[in-house]
Every structure is written in structure tokens, then in C-alpha cells.
Short mmCIF file of C-alpha atoms and ligand atoms in Angstrom, two decimals:
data_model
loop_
_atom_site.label_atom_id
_atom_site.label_comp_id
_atom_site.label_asym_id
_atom_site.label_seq_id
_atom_site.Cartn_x
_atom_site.Cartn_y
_atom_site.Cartn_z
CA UNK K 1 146.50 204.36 112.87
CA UNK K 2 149.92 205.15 113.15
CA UNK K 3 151.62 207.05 116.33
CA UNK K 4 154.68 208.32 117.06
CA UNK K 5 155.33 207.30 120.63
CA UNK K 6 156.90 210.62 122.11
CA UNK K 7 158.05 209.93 125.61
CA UNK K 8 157.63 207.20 128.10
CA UNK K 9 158.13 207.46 131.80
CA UNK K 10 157.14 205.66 134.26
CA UNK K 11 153.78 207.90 136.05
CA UNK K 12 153.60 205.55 139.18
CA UNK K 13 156.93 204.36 140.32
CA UNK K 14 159.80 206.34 141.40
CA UNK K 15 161.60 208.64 138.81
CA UNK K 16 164.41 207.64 137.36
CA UNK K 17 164.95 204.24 137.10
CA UNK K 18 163.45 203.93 133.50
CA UNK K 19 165.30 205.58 130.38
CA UNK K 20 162.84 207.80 128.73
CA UNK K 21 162.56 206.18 124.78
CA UNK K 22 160.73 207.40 121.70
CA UNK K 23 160.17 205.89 118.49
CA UNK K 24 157.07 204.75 116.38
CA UNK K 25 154.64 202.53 116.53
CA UNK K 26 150.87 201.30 115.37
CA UNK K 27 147.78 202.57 117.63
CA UNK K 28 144.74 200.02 117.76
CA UNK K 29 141.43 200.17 120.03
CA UNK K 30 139.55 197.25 121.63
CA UNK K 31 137.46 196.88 124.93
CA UNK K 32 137.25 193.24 125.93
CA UNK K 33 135.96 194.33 129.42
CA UNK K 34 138.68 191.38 130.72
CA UNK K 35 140.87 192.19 134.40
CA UNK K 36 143.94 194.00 132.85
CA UNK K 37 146.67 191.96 133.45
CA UNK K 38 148.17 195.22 135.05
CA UNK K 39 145.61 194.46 137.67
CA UNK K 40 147.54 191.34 138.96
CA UNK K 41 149.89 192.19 141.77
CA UNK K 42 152.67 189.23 141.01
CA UNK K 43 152.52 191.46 137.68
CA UNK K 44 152.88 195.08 139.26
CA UNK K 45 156.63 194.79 140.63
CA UNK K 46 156.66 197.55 142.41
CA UNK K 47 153.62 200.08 142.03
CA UNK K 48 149.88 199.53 143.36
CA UNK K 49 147.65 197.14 140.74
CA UNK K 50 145.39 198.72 137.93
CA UNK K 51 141.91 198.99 140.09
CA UNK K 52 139.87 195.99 138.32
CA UNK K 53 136.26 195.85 139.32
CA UNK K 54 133.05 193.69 139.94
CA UNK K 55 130.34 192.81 136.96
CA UNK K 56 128.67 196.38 137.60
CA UNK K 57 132.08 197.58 136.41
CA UNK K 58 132.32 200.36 139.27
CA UNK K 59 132.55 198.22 142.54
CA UNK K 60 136.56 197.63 142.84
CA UNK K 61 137.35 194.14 144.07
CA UNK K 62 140.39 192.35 144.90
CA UNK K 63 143.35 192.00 142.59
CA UNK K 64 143.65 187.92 143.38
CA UNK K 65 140.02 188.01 142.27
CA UNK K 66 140.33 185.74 138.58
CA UNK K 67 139.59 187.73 135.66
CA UNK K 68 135.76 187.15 134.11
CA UNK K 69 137.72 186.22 130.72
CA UNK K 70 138.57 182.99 132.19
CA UNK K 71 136.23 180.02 133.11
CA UNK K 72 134.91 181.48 136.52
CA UNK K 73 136.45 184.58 136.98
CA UNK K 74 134.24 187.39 138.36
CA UNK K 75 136.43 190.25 137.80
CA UNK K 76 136.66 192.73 134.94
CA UNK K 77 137.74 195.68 133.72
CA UNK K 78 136.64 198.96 135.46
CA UNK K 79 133.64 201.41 133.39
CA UNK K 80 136.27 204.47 134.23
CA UNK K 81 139.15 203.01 132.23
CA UNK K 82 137.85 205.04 129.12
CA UNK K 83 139.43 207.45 127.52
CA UNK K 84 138.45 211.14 127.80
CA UNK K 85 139.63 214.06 125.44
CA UNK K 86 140.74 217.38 127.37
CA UNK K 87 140.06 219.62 124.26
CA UNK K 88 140.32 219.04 120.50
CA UNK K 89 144.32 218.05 120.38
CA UNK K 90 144.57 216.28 123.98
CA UNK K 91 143.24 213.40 125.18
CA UNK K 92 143.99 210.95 128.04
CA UNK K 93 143.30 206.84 127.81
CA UNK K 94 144.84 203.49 128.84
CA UNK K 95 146.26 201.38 126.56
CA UNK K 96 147.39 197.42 126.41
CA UNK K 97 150.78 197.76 125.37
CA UNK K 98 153.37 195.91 123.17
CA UNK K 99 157.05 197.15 123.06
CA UNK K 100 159.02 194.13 121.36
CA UNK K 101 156.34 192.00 121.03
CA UNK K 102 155.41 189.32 123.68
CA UNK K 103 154.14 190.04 127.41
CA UNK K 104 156.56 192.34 129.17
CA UNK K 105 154.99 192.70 132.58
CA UNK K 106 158.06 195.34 133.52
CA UNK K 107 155.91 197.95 131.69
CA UNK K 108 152.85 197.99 133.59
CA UNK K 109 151.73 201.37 134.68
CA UNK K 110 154.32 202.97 132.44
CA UNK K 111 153.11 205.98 130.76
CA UNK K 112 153.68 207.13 126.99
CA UNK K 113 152.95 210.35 125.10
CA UNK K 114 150.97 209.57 121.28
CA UNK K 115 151.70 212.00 118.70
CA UNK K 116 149.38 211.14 116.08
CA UNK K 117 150.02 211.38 112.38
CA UNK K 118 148.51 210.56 109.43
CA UNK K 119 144.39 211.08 109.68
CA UNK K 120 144.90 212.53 112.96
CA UNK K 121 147.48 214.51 112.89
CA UNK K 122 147.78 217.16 115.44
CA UNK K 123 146.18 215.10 118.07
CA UNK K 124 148.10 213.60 121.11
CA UNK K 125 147.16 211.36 123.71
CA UNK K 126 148.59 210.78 126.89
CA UNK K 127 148.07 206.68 128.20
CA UNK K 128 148.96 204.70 130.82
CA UNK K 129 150.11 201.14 129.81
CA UNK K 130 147.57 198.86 131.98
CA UNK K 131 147.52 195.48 129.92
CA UNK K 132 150.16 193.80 128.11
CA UNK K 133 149.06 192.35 124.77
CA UNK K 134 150.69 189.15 123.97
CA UNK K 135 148.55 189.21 120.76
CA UNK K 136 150.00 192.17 119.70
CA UNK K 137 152.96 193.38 117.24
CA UNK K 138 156.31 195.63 118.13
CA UNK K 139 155.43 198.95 119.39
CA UNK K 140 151.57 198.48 119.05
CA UNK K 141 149.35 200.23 121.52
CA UNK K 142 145.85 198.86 121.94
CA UNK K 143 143.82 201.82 123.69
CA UNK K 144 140.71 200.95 125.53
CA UNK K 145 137.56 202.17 124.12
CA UNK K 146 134.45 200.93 125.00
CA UNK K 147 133.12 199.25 122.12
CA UNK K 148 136.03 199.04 120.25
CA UNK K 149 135.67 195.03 119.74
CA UNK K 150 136.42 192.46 122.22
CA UNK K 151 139.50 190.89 120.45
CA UNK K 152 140.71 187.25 121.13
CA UNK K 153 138.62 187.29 124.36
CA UNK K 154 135.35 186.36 123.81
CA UNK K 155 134.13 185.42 127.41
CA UNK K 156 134.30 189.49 129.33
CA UNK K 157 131.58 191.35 127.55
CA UNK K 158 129.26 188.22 127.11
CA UNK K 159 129.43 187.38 130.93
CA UNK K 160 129.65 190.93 132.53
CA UNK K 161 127.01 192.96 129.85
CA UNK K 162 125.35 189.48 127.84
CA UNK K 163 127.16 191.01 124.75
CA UNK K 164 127.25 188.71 122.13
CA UNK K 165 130.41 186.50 122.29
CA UNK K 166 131.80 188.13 119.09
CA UNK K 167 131.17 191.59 120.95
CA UNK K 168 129.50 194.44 119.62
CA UNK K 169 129.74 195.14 115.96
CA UNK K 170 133.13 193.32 115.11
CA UNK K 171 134.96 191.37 116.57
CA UNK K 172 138.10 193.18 115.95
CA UNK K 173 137.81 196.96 115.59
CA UNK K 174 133.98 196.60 117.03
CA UNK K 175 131.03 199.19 116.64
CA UNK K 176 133.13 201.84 114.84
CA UNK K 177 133.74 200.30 111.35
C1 NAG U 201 144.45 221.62 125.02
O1 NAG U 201 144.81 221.55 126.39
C2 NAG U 201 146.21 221.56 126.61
C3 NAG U 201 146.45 221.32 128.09
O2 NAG U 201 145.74 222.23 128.88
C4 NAG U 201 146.79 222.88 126.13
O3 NAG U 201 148.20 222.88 126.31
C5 NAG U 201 146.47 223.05 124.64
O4 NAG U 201 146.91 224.32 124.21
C6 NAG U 201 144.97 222.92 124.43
N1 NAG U 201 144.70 222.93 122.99
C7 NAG U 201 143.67 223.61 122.47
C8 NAG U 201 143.51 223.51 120.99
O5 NAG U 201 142.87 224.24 123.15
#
């Protein structure tokens, strides 16, 4: 899906210490029920860390707690970190996002404005950046829908819900093809 990205400010930090940009860019969906990396302090510079939660997805737990993608780690994403639409042209979400390309911690917590086209036209949704997706292209925002396939991480949804490692439905795109 393609998106024109609108706006970007930052919604948690102080105003005016980020340039507001627009251009466009390539919307995606996934939910790999992994600790957003937003969730790490050393990764928030100056804001408080995306709330990342226990395996009943509601109980918040510490940010040094290791994420339940890697060997180990107990923590995961939190239930409430779906998106919900506001009428039929406006919807919130959160999004992993990729500016350049790479892992740009600096953008954690940033927010951007979606103006749809294409098949959607008309819509917008407003997202907060709370993952950075190394796995990702230039300007590509991944939003987080439950069942919207796990992605490269395989371990979240199997350990916190006994999903099957692939997820549910595929493994990219996941219960909505
Ligand atoms: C949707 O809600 C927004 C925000 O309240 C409002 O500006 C917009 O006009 C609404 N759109 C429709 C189609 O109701």
C-alpha cells in the first residue's frame, strides 16, 4: 500500500527540535508480538520508553526486561498497541518505522500523519513510530496489526500465544491474504 507521509513531529518530546518533513513512502502491517525496540530506554534519548508488557500482554513490566523474541526474554509487545479507526477516514496505530533504511533509534516516538492513496484513498492514519525496522526499505512504515504476520521474528507469538512459529496465516502479511 502506498502512503504519502504528510507530517512528522515529534508527539512526546519537546516541540521544536525536529524539522517537520513530508514525502512518500510504502505502508506494510505485521504483529510479531516482540518488545518494540522503542521500549528500550538506551534507545529512547530523551522521552519515556514504549510501555512493553508481560506474556498476558496487559501487565507492563520493566523496559531492561529482554524482549520474548530473543532466547529468554519474557517481555513483549503490549495487546493495546493496535490500531483503532475514529470513523471511516481516521484512524490511529503504531508503526515500526524506516526513514533511510537501517535502524535510526533518533525516531522513536516520533509521530507521522498517512495519507493514503491508491485502494484507500481518502483514508488517513495518524501513528506513532514505536519500532525501528532494520528489515525494512526507505520510507516504509510497518503498522502493527494483530495478525498481520510475524515477520523475520519467529520466537514472540509462538512463546507468548503458542502461535505457530510461522505465525498465523503467513508469515509475511499473516491472516489477511
Ligand atoms: C472523522 O473524524 C475526524 C476527527 O474528529 C473529523 O475531522 C472528520 O471529519 C471525520 N470524518 C468523517 C467522515 O466523519
Amino acid at each position: 500500500m502506498k502512503a504519502f507521509l504528510a507530517a512528522i513531529a515529534l508527539c512526546v518530546l519537546a516541540i521544536g527540535s525536529e524539522a517537520k518533513v513530508s514525502g512518500s513512502g510504502t505502508t506494510t502491517r505485521y504483529w510479531d508480538c516482540c518488545k518494540p525496540s522503542c521500549s528500550w530506554k538506551e534507545n529512547v534519548a530523551t522521552s519515556t520508553p514504549v510501555n512493553s508488557c508481560s506474556k498476558d500482554g496487559t501487565t507492563k513490566v520493566d523496559p531492561s526486561v529482554t524482549s520474548g523474541c530473543d532466547s529468554d526474554g519474557t517481555s513483549y509487545v503490549c495487546n493495546n498497541l493496535q490500531p483503532w479507526a475514529v470513523n471511516d477516514t481516521l484512524a490511529y496505530g503504531y508503526v515500526a518505522a524506516s526513514f533511510t533504511g537501517g535502524v535510526d533509534n533518533s525516531k522513536c516516538c516520533v509521530c507521522l500523519k498517512l495519507t493514503f492513496t491508491n485502494a484507500l484513498a481518502g483514508k488517513t492514519m495518524i501513528v506513532q513510530n514505536v519500532n525501528t525496522g532494520g528489515d525494512l526499505s526507505s520510507n516504509h512504515f510497518d503498522i502493527q496489526i494483530p495478525g498481520g504476520g510475524v515477520g523475520i521474528f519467529t520466537r514472540g507469538c509462538s512463546t507468548q500465544w503458542n502461535a505457530p512459529q510461522s505465525g498465523w496465516g503467513q508469515q509475511y502479511g499473516g491472516a489477511f491474504h
